Amino acid sequence: MNVVVAGKQPSPQWLTMDEAIAHCTRGIGIFPWAGSEVEGEEPDVVLGCAGDIPTLETLAAASILRDRLPDLKVRVVNVVDLMRLQDEREHPHGLSDREYDALFTTDKPVIFAYHGYPWLIHRLTYRRRGHDNLHVRGYKEEGTTTTPFDMVMLNDLDRYHLVIDVIDRVPGLASREAELRQEMQDARLRARQYTREHGEDIPEVAEWTWAGGQRTTRIDTTGGDND
């Protein structure tokens, strides 16, 4: 049996075809164009993501961090094969400890956005050395069908909350960046209020595109059918 899962809305295309083939073949990898880490140095924080909407929100959070905290070294790791997170001794797709530590570090905070229940990511990584530093945002059965971004916010998976998580988890940031944290809280309130008043997502979210060093296009998956 073959199962094809496809959305009906235009979706961002983050990679070229060759890059996508290599990335999907690995099953996991760093998006070097999205982060702000310095070559030869460890990142201050790792933003992990799996799934289309979590990846979108993670990249939007990375963009905010690049703009507002340019000295913060951020690494973005995208996962397309969740079994890569598991130990190689538990699953044939699993990463060795050395490979996993190279991607996620052993002592830096990891904020992981996942389009599912957070406990699954914790179960897959519970043997990893840096597991105590892993903080997963995912589906927690909150809310009803409103707008796409409002649903994301109801589950604390939105870009603004991810930035707040970074500020809270990276040592020393909470006291230095209290103003930015408050701005992110206000942005969530503003987005929610706009949804309640207009019945759609706030334009700064709905029309957001990546403005960094990698060209992003939008692929129409509807096939021309707008039903």
mmCIF file with all atom_site columns, N, CA and C in Angstrom, residues 15-83:
data_model
loop_
_atom_site.group_PDB
_atom_site.id
_atom_site.type_symbol
_atom_site.label_atom_id
_atom_site.label_alt_id
_atom_site.label_comp_id
_atom_site.label_asym_id
_atom_site.label_entity_id
_atom_site.label_seq_id
_atom_site.pdbx_PDB_ins_code
_atom_site.Cartn_x
_atom_site.Cartn_y
_atom_site.Cartn_z
_atom_site.occupancy
_atom_site.B_iso_or_equiv
_atom_site.pdbx_formal_charge
_atom_site.auth_seq_id
_atom_site.auth_comp_id
_atom_site.auth_asym_id
_atom_site.auth_atom_id
_atom_site.pdbx_PDB_model_num
ATOM 1   N N  . LEU A 1 15 ? 14.861 24.267 -0.111 1.00 0.00 ? 15 LEU A N  1
ATOM 2   C CA . LEU A 1 15 ? 16.084 23.710 -0.690 1.00 0.00 ? 15 LEU A CA 1
ATOM 3   C C  . LEU A 1 15 ? 15.943 23.539 -2.197 1.00 0.00 ? 15 LEU A C  1
ATOM 4   N N  . THR A 1 16 ? 17.061 23.538 -2.873 1.00 0.00 ? 16 THR A N  1
ATOM 5   C CA . THR A 1 16 ? 17.050 23.168 -4.286 1.00 0.00 ? 16 THR A CA 1
ATOM 6   C C  . THR A 1 16 ? 16.808 21.666 -4.381 1.00 0.00 ? 16 THR A C  1
ATOM 7   N N  . MET A 1 17 ? 16.532 21.177 -5.574 1.00 0.00 ? 17 MET A N  1
ATOM 8   C CA . MET A 1 17 ? 16.272 19.755 -5.736 1.00 0.00 ? 17 MET A CA 1
ATOM 9   C C  . MET A 1 17 ? 17.470 18.912 -5.295 1.00 0.00 ? 17 MET A C  1
ATOM 10  N N  . ASP A 1 18 ? 18.669 19.298 -5.709 1.00 0.00 ? 18 ASP A N  1
ATOM 11  C CA . ASP A 1 18 ? 19.862 18.539 -5.324 1.00 0.00 ? 18 ASP A CA 1
ATOM 12  C C  . ASP A 1 18 ? 20.070 18.564 -3.809 1.00 0.00 ? 18 ASP A C  1
ATOM 13  N N  . GLU A 1 19 ? 19.847 19.734 -3.209 1.00 0.00 ? 19 GLU A N  1
ATOM 14  C CA . GLU A 1 19 ? 19.984 19.843 -1.752 1.00 0.00 ? 19 GLU A CA 1
ATOM 15  C C  . GLU A 1 19 ? 18.937 18.992 -1.041 1.00 0.00 ? 19 GLU A C  1
ATOM 16  N N  . ALA A 1 20 ? 17.719 18.987 -1.574 1.00 0.00 ? 20 ALA A N  1
ATOM 17  C CA . ALA A 1 20 ? 16.640 18.211 -0.962 1.00 0.00 ? 20 ALA A CA 1
ATOM 18  C C  . ALA A 1 20 ? 16.924 16.714 -1.040 1.00 0.00 ? 20 ALA A C  1
ATOM 19  N N  . ILE A 1 21 ? 17.444 16.273 -2.174 1.00 0.00 ? 21 ILE A N  1
ATOM 20  C CA . ILE A 1 21 ? 17.781 14.850 -2.325 1.00 0.00 ? 21 ILE A CA 1
ATOM 21  C C  . ILE A 1 21 ? 18.840 14.451 -1.304 1.00 0.00 ? 21 ILE A C  1
ATOM 22  N N  . ALA A 1 22 ? 19.885 15.263 -1.176 1.00 0.00 ? 22 ALA A N  1
ATOM 23  C CA . ALA A 1 22 ? 20.950 14.960 -0.218 1.00 0.00 ? 22 ALA A CA 1
ATOM 24  C C  . ALA A 1 22 ? 20.412 14.985 1.204  1.00 0.00 ? 22 ALA A C  1
ATOM 25  N N  . HIS A 1 23 ? 19.584 15.987 1.523  1.00 0.00 ? 23 HIS A N  1
ATOM 26  C CA . HIS A 1 23 ? 19.052 16.126 2.868  1.00 0.00 ? 23 HIS A CA 1
ATOM 27  C C  . HIS A 1 23 ? 18.142 14.952 3.226  1.00 0.00 ? 23 HIS A C  1
ATOM 28  N N  . CYS A 1 24 ? 17.249 14.575 2.321  1.00 0.00 ? 24 CYS A N  1
ATOM 29  C CA . CYS A 1 24 ? 16.338 13.468 2.586  1.00 0.00 ? 24 CYS A CA 1
ATOM 30  C C  . CYS A 1 24 ? 17.071 12.126 2.637  1.00 0.00 ? 24 CYS A C  1
ATOM 31  N N  . THR A 1 25 ? 18.144 12.012 1.874  1.00 0.00 ? 25 THR A N  1
ATOM 32  C CA . THR A 1 25 ? 18.941 10.789 1.932  1.00 0.00 ? 25 THR A CA 1
ATOM 33  C C  . THR A 1 25 ? 19.611 10.648 3.295  1.00 0.00 ? 25 THR A C  1
ATOM 34  N N  . ARG A 1 26 ? 20.121 11.775 3.835  1.00 0.00 ? 26 ARG A N  1
ATOM 35  C CA . ARG A 1 26 ? 20.689 11.757 5.189  1.00 0.00 ? 26 ARG A CA 1
ATOM 36  C C  . ARG A 1 26 ? 19.614 11.547 6.244  1.00 0.00 ? 26 ARG A C  1
ATOM 37  N N  . GLY A 1 27 ? 18.432 12.105 6.006  1.00 0.00 ? 27 GLY A N  1
ATOM 38  C CA . GLY A 1 27 ? 17.357 12.019 6.974  1.00 0.00 ? 27 GLY A CA 1
ATOM 39  C C  . GLY A 1 27 ? 17.400 13.074 8.049  1.00 0.00 ? 27 GLY A C  1
ATOM 40  N N  . ILE A 1 28 ? 18.487 13.785 8.140  1.00 0.00 ? 28 ILE A N  1
ATOM 41  C CA . ILE A 1 28 ? 18.678 14.818 9.153  1.00 0.00 ? 28 ILE A CA 1
ATOM 42  C C  . ILE A 1 28 ? 19.858 15.682 8.716  1.00 0.00 ? 28 ILE A C  1
ATOM 43  N N  . GLY A 1 29 ? 19.837 16.954 9.085  1.00 0.00 ? 29 GLY A N  1
ATOM 44  C CA . GLY A 1 29 ? 20.984 17.779 8.713  1.00 0.00 ? 29 GLY A CA 1
ATOM 45  C C  . GLY A 1 29 ? 20.829 19.216 9.147  1.00 0.00 ? 29 GLY A C  1
ATOM 46  N N  . ILE A 1 30 ? 21.939 19.920 9.129  1.00 0.00 ? 30 ILE A N  1
ATOM 47  C CA . ILE A 1 30 ? 21.978 21.335 9.473  1.00 0.00 ? 30 ILE A CA 1
ATOM 48  C C  . ILE A 1 30 ? 21.579 22.169 8.262  1.00 0.00 ? 30 ILE A C  1
ATOM 49  N N  . PHE A 1 31 ? 20.772 23.201 8.492  1.00 0.00 ? 31 PHE A N  1
ATOM 50  C CA . PHE A 1 31 ? 20.520 24.218 7.478  1.00 0.00 ? 31 PHE A CA 1
ATOM 51  C C  . PHE A 1 31 ? 21.503 25.365 7.746  1.00 0.00 ? 31 PHE A C  1
ATOM 52  N N  . PRO A 1 32 ? 22.688 25.334 7.156  1.00 0.00 ? 32 PRO A N  1
ATOM 53  C CA . PRO A 1 32 ? 23.710 26.333 7.481  1.00 0.00 ? 32 PRO A CA 1
ATOM 54  C C  . PRO A 1 32 ? 23.307 27.756 7.134  1.00 0.00 ? 32 PRO A C  1
ATOM 55  N N  . TRP A 1 33 ? 22.469 27.920 6.110  1.00 0.00 ? 33 TRP A N  1
ATOM 56  C CA . TRP A 1 33 ? 22.027 29.247 5.688  1.00 0.00 ? 33 TRP A CA 1
ATOM 57  C C  . TRP A 1 33 ? 21.020 29.860 6.663  1.00 0.00 ? 33 TRP A C  1
ATOM 58  N N  . ALA A 1 34 ? 20.416 29.020 7.498  1.00 0.00 ? 34 ALA A N  1
ATOM 59  C CA . ALA A 1 34 ? 19.377 29.511 8.407  1.00 0.00 ? 34 ALA A CA 1
ATOM 60  C C  . ALA A 1 34 ? 19.928 29.934 9.763  1.00 0.00 ? 34 ALA A C  1
ATOM 61  N N  . GLY A 1 35 ? 21.028 29.333 10.174 1.00 0.00 ? 35 GLY A N  1
ATOM 62  C CA . GLY A 1 35 ? 21.579 29.632 11.485 1.00 0.00 ? 35 GLY A CA 1
ATOM 63  C C  . GLY A 1 35 ? 22.525 30.815 11.470 1.00 0.00 ? 35 GLY A C  1
ATOM 64  N N  . SER A 1 36 ? 23.133 31.049 12.613 1.00 0.00 ? 36 SER A N  1
ATOM 65  C CA . SER A 1 36 ? 24.075 32.160 12.745 1.00 0.00 ? 36 SER A CA 1
ATOM 66  C C  . SER A 1 36 ? 25.310 31.731 13.519 1.00 0.00 ? 36 SER A C  1
ATOM 67  N N  . GLU A 1 37 ? 25.604 30.432 13.478 1.00 0.00 ? 37 GLU A N  1
ATOM 68  C CA . GLU A 1 37 ? 26.766 29.949 14.203 1.00 0.00 ? 37 GLU A CA 1
ATOM 69  C C  . GLU A 1 37 ? 28.050 30.337 13.472 1.00 0.00 ? 37 GLU A C  1
ATOM 70  N N  . VAL A 1 38 ? 29.124 30.359 14.227 1.00 0.00 ? 38 VAL A N  1
ATOM 71  C CA . VAL A 1 38 ? 30.431 30.731 13.699 1.00 0.00 ? 38 VAL A CA 1
ATOM 72  C C  . VAL A 1 38 ? 31.211 29.455 13.407 1.00 0.00 ? 38 VAL A C  1
ATOM 73  N N  . GLU A 1 39 ? 31.775 29.378 12.207 1.00 0.00 ? 39 GLU A N  1
ATOM 74  C CA . GLU A 1 39 ? 32.522 28.183 11.822 1.00 0.00 ? 39 GLU A CA 1
ATOM 75  C C  . GLU A 1 39 ? 33.656 27.919 12.809 1.00 0.00 ? 39 GLU A C  1
ATOM 76  N N  . GLY A 1 40 ? 33.759 26.688 13.259 1.00 0.00 ? 40 GLY A N  1
ATOM 77  C CA . GLY A 1 40 ? 34.809 26.312 14.187 1.00 0.00 ? 40 GLY A CA 1
ATOM 78  C C  . GLY A 1 40 ? 34.462 26.506 15.648 1.00 0.00 ? 40 GLY A C  1
ATOM 79  N N  . GLU A 1 41 ? 33.257 27.053 15.927 1.00 0.00 ? 41 GLU A N  1
ATOM 80  C CA . GLU A 1 41 ? 32.821 27.273 17.301 1.00 0.00 ? 41 GLU A CA 1
ATOM 81  C C  . GLU A 1 41 ? 31.505 26.543 17.548 1.00 0.00 ? 41 GLU A C  1
ATOM 82  N N  . GLU A 1 42 ? 31.273 26.173 18.811 1.00 0.00 ? 42 GLU A N  1
ATOM 83  C CA . GLU A 1 42 ? 30.018 25.542 19.160 1.00 0.00 ? 42 GLU A CA 1
ATOM 84  C C  . GLU A 1 42 ? 28.891 26.569 19.153 1.00 0.00 ? 42 GLU A C  1
ATOM 85  N N  . PRO A 1 43 ? 27.679 26.146 18.808 1.00 0.00 ? 43 PRO A N  1
ATOM 86  C CA . PRO A 1 43 ? 26.546 27.079 18.871 1.00 0.00 ? 43 PRO A CA 1
ATOM 87  C C  . PRO A 1 43 ? 26.162 27.346 20.322 1.00 0.00 ? 43 PRO A C  1
ATOM 88  N N  . ASP A 1 44 ? 25.448 28.433 20.538 1.00 0.00 ? 44 ASP A N  1
ATOM 89  C CA . ASP A 1 44 ? 24.900 28.720 21.868 1.00 0.00 ? 44 ASP A CA 1
ATOM 90  C C  . ASP A 1 44 ? 23.598 27.974 22.097 1.00 0.00 ? 44 ASP A C  1
ATOM 91  N N  . VAL A 1 45 ? 22.878 27.706 21.015 1.00 0.00 ? 45 VAL A N  1
ATOM 92  C CA . VAL A 1 45 ? 21.591 27.023 21.096 1.00 0.00 ? 45 VAL A CA 1
ATOM 93  C C  . VAL A 1 45 ? 21.335 26.312 19.778 1.00 0.00 ? 45 VAL A C  1
ATOM 94  N N  . VAL A 1 46 ? 20.617 25.198 19.853 1.00 0.00 ? 46 VAL A N  1
ATOM 95  C CA . VAL A 1 46 ? 20.233 24.447 18.656 1.00 0.00 ? 46 VAL A CA 1
ATOM 96  C C  . VAL A 1 46 ? 18.718 24.516 18.520 1.00 0.00 ? 46 VAL A C  1
ATOM 97  N N  . LEU A 1 47 ? 18.255 24.919 17.340 1.00 0.00 ? 47 LEU A N  1
ATOM 98  C CA . LEU A 1 47 ? 16.836 24.877 17.017 1.00 0.00 ? 47 LEU A CA 1
ATOM 99  C C  . LEU A 1 47 ? 16.590 23.664 16.136 1.00 0.00 ? 47 LEU A C  1
ATOM 100 N N  . GLY A 1 48 ? 15.893 22.679 16.668 1.00 0.00 ? 48 GLY A N  1
ATOM 101 C CA . GLY A 1 48 ? 15.572 21.489 15.899 1.00 0.00 ? 48 GLY A CA 1
ATOM 102 C C  . GLY A 1 48 ? 14.135 21.552 15.412 1.00 0.00 ? 48 GLY A C  1
ATOM 103 N N  . CYS A 1 49 ? 13.847 20.873 14.310 1.00 0.00 ? 49 CYS A N  1
ATOM 104 C CA . CYS A 1 49 ? 12.483 20.898 13.791 1.00 0.00 ? 49 CYS A CA 1
ATOM 105 C C  . CYS A 1 49 ? 12.215 19.664 12.941 1.00 0.00 ? 49 CYS A C  1
ATOM 106 N N  . ALA A 1 50 ? 10.946 19.239 12.962 1.00 0.00 ? 50 ALA A N  1
ATOM 107 C CA . ALA A 1 50 ? 10.493 18.134 12.125 1.00 0.00 ? 50 ALA A CA 1
ATOM 108 C C  . ALA A 1 50 ? 9.048  18.408 11.744 1.00 0.00 ? 50 ALA A C  1
ATOM 109 N N  . GLY A 1 51 ? 8.769  18.415 10.446 1.00 0.00 ? 51 GLY A N  1
ATOM 110 C CA . GLY A 1 51 ? 7.424  18.723 9.976  1.00 0.00 ? 51 GLY A CA 1
ATOM 111 C C  . GLY A 1 51 ? 7.380  20.066 9.281  1.00 0.00 ? 51 GLY A C  1
ATOM 112 N N  . ASP A 1 52 ? 6.392  20.267 8.420  1.00 0.00 ? 52 ASP A N  1
ATOM 113 C CA . ASP A 1 52 ? 6.355  21.476 7.591  1.00 0.00 ? 52 ASP A CA 1
ATOM 114 C C  . ASP A 1 52 ? 6.109  22.747 8.403  1.00 0.00 ? 52 ASP A C  1
ATOM 115 N N  . ILE A 1 53 ? 5.066  22.774 9.222  1.00 0.00 ? 53 ILE A N  1
ATOM 116 C CA . ILE A 1 53 ? 4.771  23.964 10.010 1.00 0.00 ? 53 ILE A CA 1
ATOM 117 C C  . ILE A 1 53 ? 5.829  24.211 11.080 1.00 0.00 ? 53 ILE A C  1
ATOM 118 N N  . PRO A 1 54 ? 6.280  23.182 11.821 1.00 0.00 ? 54 PRO A N  1
ATOM 119 C CA . PRO A 1 54 ? 7.371  23.412 12.775 1.00 0.00 ? 54 PRO A CA 1
ATOM 120 C C  . PRO A 1 54 ? 8.629  23.960 12.113 1.00 0.00 ? 54 PRO A C  1
ATOM 121 N N  . THR A 1 55 ? 8.937  23.494 10.903 1.00 0.00 ? 55 THR A N  1
ATOM 122 C CA . THR A 1 55 ? 10.108 24.014 10.196 1.00 0.00 ? 55 THR A CA 1
ATOM 123 C C  . THR A 1 55 ? 9.910  25.476 9.836  1.00 0.00 ? 55 THR A C  1
ATOM 124 N N  . LEU A 1 56 ? 8.722  25.826 9.361  1.00 0.00 ? 56 LEU A N  1
ATOM 125 C CA . LEU A 1 56 ? 8.413  27.217 9.037  1.00 0.00 ? 56 LEU A CA 1
ATOM 126 C C  . LEU A 1 56 ? 8.573  28.107 10.269 1.00 0.00 ? 56 LEU A C  1
ATOM 127 N N  . GLU A 1 57 ? 7.999  27.683 11.388 1.00 0.00 ? 57 GLU A N  1
ATOM 128 C CA . GLU A 1 57 ? 8.058  28.489 12.603 1.00 0.00 ? 57 GLU A CA 1
ATOM 129 C C  . GLU A 1 57 ? 9.476  28.561 13.167 1.00 0.00 ? 57 GLU A C  1
ATOM 130 N N  . THR A 1 58 ? 10.223 27.476 13.041 1.00 0.00 ? 58 THR A N  1
ATOM 131 C CA . THR A 1 58 ? 11.609 27.478 13.511 1.00 0.00 ? 58 THR A CA 1
ATOM 132 C C  . THR A 1 58 ? 12.462 28.441 12.696 1.00 0.00 ? 58 THR A C  1
ATOM 133 N N  . LEU A 1 59 ? 12.271 28.435 11.387 1.00 0.00 ? 59 LEU A N  1
ATOM 134 C CA . LEU A 1 59 ? 13.032 29.348 10.537 1.00 0.00 ? 59 LEU A CA 1
ATOM 135 C C  . LEU A 1 59 ? 12.629 30.800 10.788 1.00 0.00 ? 59 LEU A C  1
ATOM 136 N N  . ALA A 1 60 ? 11.345 31.032 11.050 1.00 0.00 ? 60 ALA A N  1
ATOM 137 C CA . ALA A 1 60 ? 10.903 32.387 11.383 1.00 0.00 ? 60 ALA A CA 1
ATOM 138 C C  . ALA A 1 60 ? 11.520 32.834 12.705 1.00 0.00 ? 60 ALA A C  1
ATOM 139 N N  . ALA A 1 61 ? 11.598 31.909 13.682 1.00 0.00 ? 61 ALA A N  1
ATOM 140 C CA . ALA A 1 61 ? 12.247 32.230 14.962 1.00 0.00 ? 61 ALA A CA 1
ATOM 141 C C  . ALA A 1 61 ? 13.725 32.506 14.763 1.00 0.00 ? 61 ALA A C  1
ATOM 142 N N  . ALA A 1 62 ? 14.380 31.691 13.922 1.00 0.00 ? 62 ALA A N  1
ATOM 143 C CA . ALA A 1 62 ? 15.799 31.904 13.632 1.00 0.00 ? 62 ALA A CA 1
ATOM 144 C C  . ALA A 1 62 ? 16.024 33.263 12.990 1.00 0.00 ? 62 ALA A C  1
ATOM 145 N N  . SER A 1 63 ? 15.102 33.677 12.125 1.00 0.00 ? 63 SER A N  1
ATOM 146 C CA . SER A 1 63 ? 15.210 34.978 11.476 1.00 0.00 ? 63 SER A CA 1
ATOM 147 C C  . SER A 1 63 ? 15.118 36.109 12.497 1.00 0.00 ? 63 SER A C  1
ATOM 148 N N  . ILE A 1 64 ? 14.195 35.979 13.456 1.00 0.00 ? 64 ILE A N  1
ATOM 149 C CA . ILE A 1 64 ? 14.076 36.981 14.510 1.00 0.00 ? 64 ILE A CA 1
ATOM 150 C C  . ILE A 1 64 ? 15.355 37.046 15.335 1.00 0.00 ? 64 ILE A C  1
ATOM 151 N N  . LEU A 1 65 ? 15.901 35.893 15.682 1.00 0.00 ? 65 LEU A N  1
ATOM 152 C CA . LEU A 1 65 ? 17.120 35.846 16.488 1.00 0.00 ? 65 LEU A CA 1
ATOM 153 C C  . LEU A 1 65 ? 18.314 36.426 15.732 1.00 0.00 ? 65 LEU A C  1
ATOM 154 N N  . ARG A 1 66 ? 18.395 36.144 14.443 1.00 0.00 ? 66 ARG A N  1
ATOM 155 C CA . ARG A 1 66 ? 19.484 36.710 13.634 1.00 0.00 ? 66 ARG A CA 1
ATOM 156 C C  . ARG A 1 66 ? 19.422 38.228 13.624 1.00 0.00 ? 66 ARG A C  1
ATOM 157 N N  . ASP A 1 67 ? 18.201 38.755 13.574 1.00 0.00 ? 67 ASP A N  1
ATOM 158 C CA . ASP A 1 67 ? 18.013 40.196 13.493 1.00 0.00 ? 67 ASP A CA 1
ATOM 159 C C  . ASP A 1 67 ? 18.186 40.876 14.847 1.00 0.00 ? 67 ASP A C  1
ATOM 160 N N  . ARG A 1 68 ? 17.613 40.286 15.894 1.00 0.00 ? 68 ARG A N  1
ATOM 161 C CA . ARG A 1 68 ? 17.587 40.951 17.192 1.00 0.00 ? 68 ARG A CA 1
ATOM 162 C C  . ARG A 1 68 ? 18.758 40.580 18.094 1.00 0.00 ? 68 ARG A C  1
ATOM 163 N N  . LEU A 1 69 ? 19.299 39.364 17.911 1.00 0.00 ? 69 LEU A N  1
ATOM 164 C CA . LEU A 1 69 ? 20.438 38.919 18.731 1.00 0.00 ? 69 LEU A CA 1
ATOM 165 C C  . LEU A 1 69 ? 21.549 38.421 17.809 1.00 0.00 ? 69 LEU A C  1
ATOM 166 N N  . PRO A 1 70 ? 22.163 39.321 17.072 1.00 0.00 ? 70 PRO A N  1
ATOM 167 C CA . PRO A 1 70 ? 23.135 38.902 16.055 1.00 0.00 ? 70 PRO A CA 1
ATOM 168 C C  . PRO A 1 70 ? 24.369 38.210 16.611 1.00 0.00 ? 70 PRO A C  1
ATOM 169 N N  . ASP A 1 71 ? 24.677 38.407 17.878 1.00 0.00 ? 71 ASP A N  1
ATOM 170 C CA . ASP A 1 71 ? 25.848 37.760 18.472 1.00 0.00 ? 71 ASP A CA 1
ATOM 171 C C  . ASP A 1 71 ? 25.544 36.347 18.979 1.00 0.00 ? 71 ASP A C  1
ATOM 172 N N  . LEU A 1 72 ? 24.282 35.979 19.004 1.00 0.00 ? 72 LEU A N  1
ATOM 173 C CA . LEU A 1 72 ? 23.899 34.649 19.459 1.00 0.00 ? 72 LEU A CA 1
ATOM 174 C C  . LEU A 1 72 ? 24.181 33.636 18.350 1.00 0.00 ? 72 LEU A C  1
ATOM 175 N N  . LYS A 1 73 ? 24.876 32.569 18.690 1.00 0.00 ? 73 LYS A N  1
ATOM 176 C CA . LYS A 1 73 ? 25.231 31.544 17.703 1.00 0.00 ? 73 LYS A CA 1
ATOM 177 C C  . LYS A 1 73 ? 24.143 30.464 17.694 1.00 0.00 ? 73 LYS A C  1
ATOM 178 N N  . VAL A 1 74 ? 23.353 30.487 16.635 1.00 0.00 ? 74 VAL A N  1
ATOM 179 C CA . VAL A 1 74 ? 22.199 29.594 16.512 1.00 0.00 ? 74 VAL A CA 1
ATOM 180 C C  . VAL A 1 74 ? 22.470 28.554 15.429 1.00 0.00 ? 74 VAL A C  1
ATOM 181 N N  . ARG A 1 75 ? 22.186 27.300 15.735 1.00 0.00 ? 75 ARG A N  1
ATOM 182 C CA . ARG A 1 75 ? 22.258 26.226 14.741 1.00 0.00 ? 75 ARG A CA 1
ATOM 183 C C  . ARG A 1 75 ? 20.848 25.707 14.487 1.00 0.00 ? 75 ARG A C  1
ATOM 184 N N  . VAL A 1 76 ? 20.492 25.515 13.222 1.00 0.00 ? 76 VAL A N  1
ATOM 185 C CA . VAL A 1 76 ? 19.184 24.977 12.850 1.00 0.00 ? 76 VAL A CA 1
ATOM 186 C C  . VAL A 1 76 ? 19.377 23.578 12.278 1.00 0.00 ? 76 VAL A C  1
ATOM 187 N N  . VAL A 1 77 ? 18.717 22.594 12.913 1.00 0.00 ? 77 VAL A N  1
ATOM 188 C CA . VAL A 1 77 ? 18.800 21.197 12.475 1.00 0.00 ? 77 VAL A CA 1
ATOM 189 C C  . VAL A 1 77 ? 17.405 20.728 12.087 1.00 0.00 ? 77 VAL A C  1
ATOM 190 N N  . ASN A 1 78 ? 17.263 20.273 10.847 1.00 0.00 ? 78 ASN A N  1
ATOM 191 C CA . ASN A 1 78 ? 15.982 19.787 10.360 1.00 0.00 ? 78 ASN A CA 1
ATOM 192 C C  . ASN A 1 78 ? 16.005 18.267 10.256 1.00 0.00 ? 78 ASN A C  1
ATOM 193 N N  . VAL A 1 79 ? 14.904 17.645 10.665 1.00 0.00 ? 79 VAL A N  1
ATOM 194 C CA . VAL A 1 79 ? 14.799 16.185 10.677 1.00 0.00 ? 79 VAL A CA 1
ATOM 195 C C  . VAL A 1 79 ? 13.667 15.745 9.758  1.00 0.00 ? 79 VAL A C  1
ATOM 196 N N  . VAL A 1 80 ? 13.956 14.850 8.835  1.00 0.00 ? 80 VAL A N  1
ATOM 197 C CA . VAL A 1 80 ? 12.911 14.283 7.985  1.00 0.00 ? 80 VAL A CA 1
ATOM 198 C C  . VAL A 1 80 ? 12.677 12.803 8.282  1.00 0.00 ? 80 VAL A C  1
ATOM 199 N N  . ASP A 1 81 ? 13.631 12.155 8.930  1.00 0.00 ? 81 ASP A N  1
ATOM 200 C CA . ASP A 1 81 ? 13.493 10.762 9.348  1.00 0.00 ? 81 ASP A CA 1
ATOM 201 C C  . ASP A 1 81 ? 13.670 10.726 10.863 1.00 0.00 ? 81 ASP A C  1
ATOM 202 N N  . LEU A 1 82 ? 12.557 10.622 11.588 1.00 0.00 ? 82 LEU A N  1
ATOM 203 C CA . LEU A 1 82 ? 12.625 10.679 13.050 1.00 0.00 ? 82 LEU A CA 1
ATOM 204 C C  . LEU A 1 82 ? 13.470 9.566  13.643 1.00 0.00 ? 82 LEU A C  1
ATOM 205 N N  . MET A 1 83 ? 13.569 8.447  12.945 1.00 0.00 ? 83 MET A N  1
ATOM 206 C CA . MET A 1 83 ? 14.348 7.330  13.479 1.00 0.00 ? 83 MET A CA 1
ATOM 207 C C  . MET A 1 83 ? 15.838 7.640  13.540 1.00 0.00 ? 83 MET A C  1
#
